[in-house]
């Protein structure tokens, strides 16, 4: 019903669109119906095979599907049954998986649309029709891929003779348990442990067989495709096989073969290295290594399965499965690389008929998945689950077969295996020589074989992972080139596209990065350096031929790391570019987007080409601002986290901001449109779990998280299926980023799109505020840049003034993101903020559902109630706590009172606000959970106490009641007797003919039996009584509601009292209350001011002693400083004197040495003067010290006096304030007592008046009641007398009534028989009348047509007659005949005017009738005839009746016969 025709406006008419859509719907219906019918047939065969033999022990039927009773076939849908008829009691729960068919078809259609790229609705419908026909051909008649294996292997592995029979599997488990118990008695093992271990091994064996079959079948499909691709590339199919060399016949090889050559095309010229071994049938991968011990197994007989349960059989099967997984992964990687290297480009829509064969062959497009995991280890390939490939592989069409693929992309699996196999055999021979003494038993040899085989598989997986990485890199490059095709300006400006077999020069290496300011240097045409350790150019897109040979000369581990870094660089770059292109196209988003949007008509307000260019420039600036811009690891981390931030940013804007804006504005339609699109478009953009289509029956245990390390360690296969995507390990999933982003906003109008764009821009502004408000935190913690990184982008679009880019930020934020020390930390901070916001919104939604239960969460009323409730309960306490922490509580309260809205305090950061709200929500939810638990515990305790207090011996049904009725469609049969027998037989003594039990064991078994019986009674009570209780509860609620309505009506009908007096009294009370509140508010304000002054004074008093102590300390410090200064000056003087003395002595010695004629008198006088000057300076310094001490003492005295006076003043002020307060309190008390006395007096007067009025009213009521009592006594006496008379009359008339009833029954029976006869006669007469009526209508219609012809003929004759008369008159004398002719011409219309009017009306009606019932040309002829037969008789009657009203002369035309 939801499908609508896709109209192609280029077609002349829309009927072709309807016809094509109907064809697609018929094909879809046929596909689903045939698949389900086949499934029903197979389920019937399986169930009938299980129940064909009757088993006397009913306990063996537990867990089996219900038996089908082949008694009565029914149709589920009577109007138009889609499926075949089933039996009345036939149930197939697996039919619930039918929804997976539609999901698979949708996936196929998306891939086909992505590959063929249809540009019109008709081509899209044609493509869908061909895909459905291919599905019909391939899914309903699937080939048997197991036939590619040998007959013996089909019998040993694929046969379900034993493994498909649950009774045989039960016998095998019991036999294994019995043999294990016999061995365990010797070792004194617990029987329960043996039981658990035995059946665990059996379940593990069943799972291993299932996975091995699945991987073997997929290997068949991949091997077919591998052979086809090898043939197209010029290679033979023997590259797939490896000649088996078993351990027992292996010899040591000194020279192990090297890996395949760097250029695989050399094998086309020299193929001597390849062994041309090609078996007739496919073999399992374990057969190429060991087919005698580890790979020897069989599931065909019970004995062979029992052997697998012992002697390391399960371990051998695990190794077999690991080998097959490695083989399947190698085939998949080889096919993937060949497919991605040869990518046919369709500039126009491809021919669907030619593409059908390509789709049939599982053609792969440029592939990726949103949450695809990058291959980063051996475990991912070894434990990878099975992939789903097409069920039938045929050869491609002539067009694709004729196209020869490039041989460079070929992978020779034989050459990859042979060297590793030789190394494995050498290792085994070496271990065998060193452990010759200990390897005597068969099991020890098998253990060594398993170890070397597992090591071989791991090495093989590690080598094939290189090809997997190359294939993914080519896929991303192909997709990126396809994206850039729509934006040639961006491609030519920013990107460098690699060419086939491009030669690299010196400037394309890390040596070419040396800066030369004298000339311009282009960027290198390489992503990484030759050794993979230096990042060169992000904007270079390598050609697939370059991807094939890059890093092949490096060692294996170094090459793997380099390829992994390349993939980690290309993947986020592809997603970022795809996001930018998709965001620019959002402005062109339409309501229907089945086809790619055009990139040539981008709206300027959504960015356009300029916005994309500025985004890419900022991306390069961010890379340049890293601490190590040439480190590929750091660059890849930055790109990965920037991708994560932009996706989180878009998610938050769509999920929260845009929807909240529409809902607050009352735009419910836009809100619902975004909500509907969000649920489908946002999950693929996030890291949400995408469950595999094959994991519907194999789910992960509930407490485990599929993304946790514990789940991957305990259940690796199931964990991968839970989070591996719809089709795990498939590399041909199209990129749906643009589709998903458009899906979120596709149904919005142009006006709503502008609002959404504003919110997206506002989201970036919010992130800028978050960065700026936490600038100090980012600067203080530079180590956080090693955390998980985030990304943000900023633009400088001054050239486009009217455009504001989505990521354009302020200069300060841009500077912060370009700082080498802060770019990583800032991005990590933004990502943490976005994740915190998402957590907060999830908790808000849950909290709102708890608070406003039973309301529509998408309505405007719910949003208003939720906003008010959230503001009062969560937002206000959170903001108040932040304000208290910031010391702005008073300011915050003033803002709340003035603005009447909950605004955050000034200076609070956004992340702090959201963190506080999150904590408050968690506290409320925890409190709610605790209250619910306490309420439930109290309710259960009350029920238990009430049951204990009952004296009757009844079942405790009150303890079993539920508040919500549960409907169980399948009622499980309780195993009471079986459990009792099992418990009883656990501990017994077998004495031959007698079995004895211990008394305590028997009592325990009886107690458990009683508990089981009570549990069964409880189950029955819950199943059959809850419905009736809910019906009674519903009726009681309705009754209570009616009673409340009646009570409201009754109270509303009471006569109103004195309303004016009540209103006046209420107004007076309100005025008094308001006056009192105002007075109270004034007192509180004064008290608040007094408290502030008092607190300020108390603080001054508290700190006064501290200030005095600080003052004294300062004085002491100043004294010390003065003393130190004086001592320092004294020491300086002494040092100067000593230096001067030494200088004089030196001068004297020099004079003596060189001789001098000048006298020494001056030098003799100077020391004496110097001594005098020194004595004076010492006296001066001592005086200065004394003066300083005197100054300090004076200051200290002054400070002490000020402190004493200040204390006296404060005490005086306190005493004065206390006296004022006492005086005011005394005055208030006096006034209050006076008011109370006046109020008491007034109340007493009013009470006295009311008492007098009540006294008068009570006297009147007493008189009335006395009168009513007398009347009631009289009425009761009369009623008693009347009742006696009525009883006598009843007894007398009862017999007469019975006789009348008997007579009326007889009369009624006679009347019934007469009525039945009359009804039958009436029906016959009615049928006769209807038949006559039909005959009469047909006869009247015939008569009408004949009479209409007669009238027409009469009119023609009359016109001819008039013409003849007119002609005869004209031919007579012109003078005398002219008046007569005029008279006849005037009288003729007058005499027949009435008849002509009716004839004209009849003709008009007859001409209008066909026009009224005319149908379009598309209506078949049979519908016209049916319409004529229905409507024409009535019209004929009306016309005939109107025609018969004309009184004319009898017609001379004879009437036709009655038909």
PDB file of C-alpha atoms in Angstrom, residues 354 703 724 1119 1373:
ATOM      1  CA  UNK A 354      23.441  -6.089 -20.262  1.00  0.00           C
ATOM      2  CA  UNK A 703      24.431  -9.236  29.292  1.00  0.00           C
ATOM      3  CA  UNK A 724      29.145  -6.959  11.217  1.00  0.00           C
ATOM      4  CA  UNK A1119      63.151  46.681  61.980  1.00  0.00           C
ATOM      5  CA  UNK A1373     -51.448  33.844 -58.035  1.00  0.00           C
TER       6      UNK A1373
END
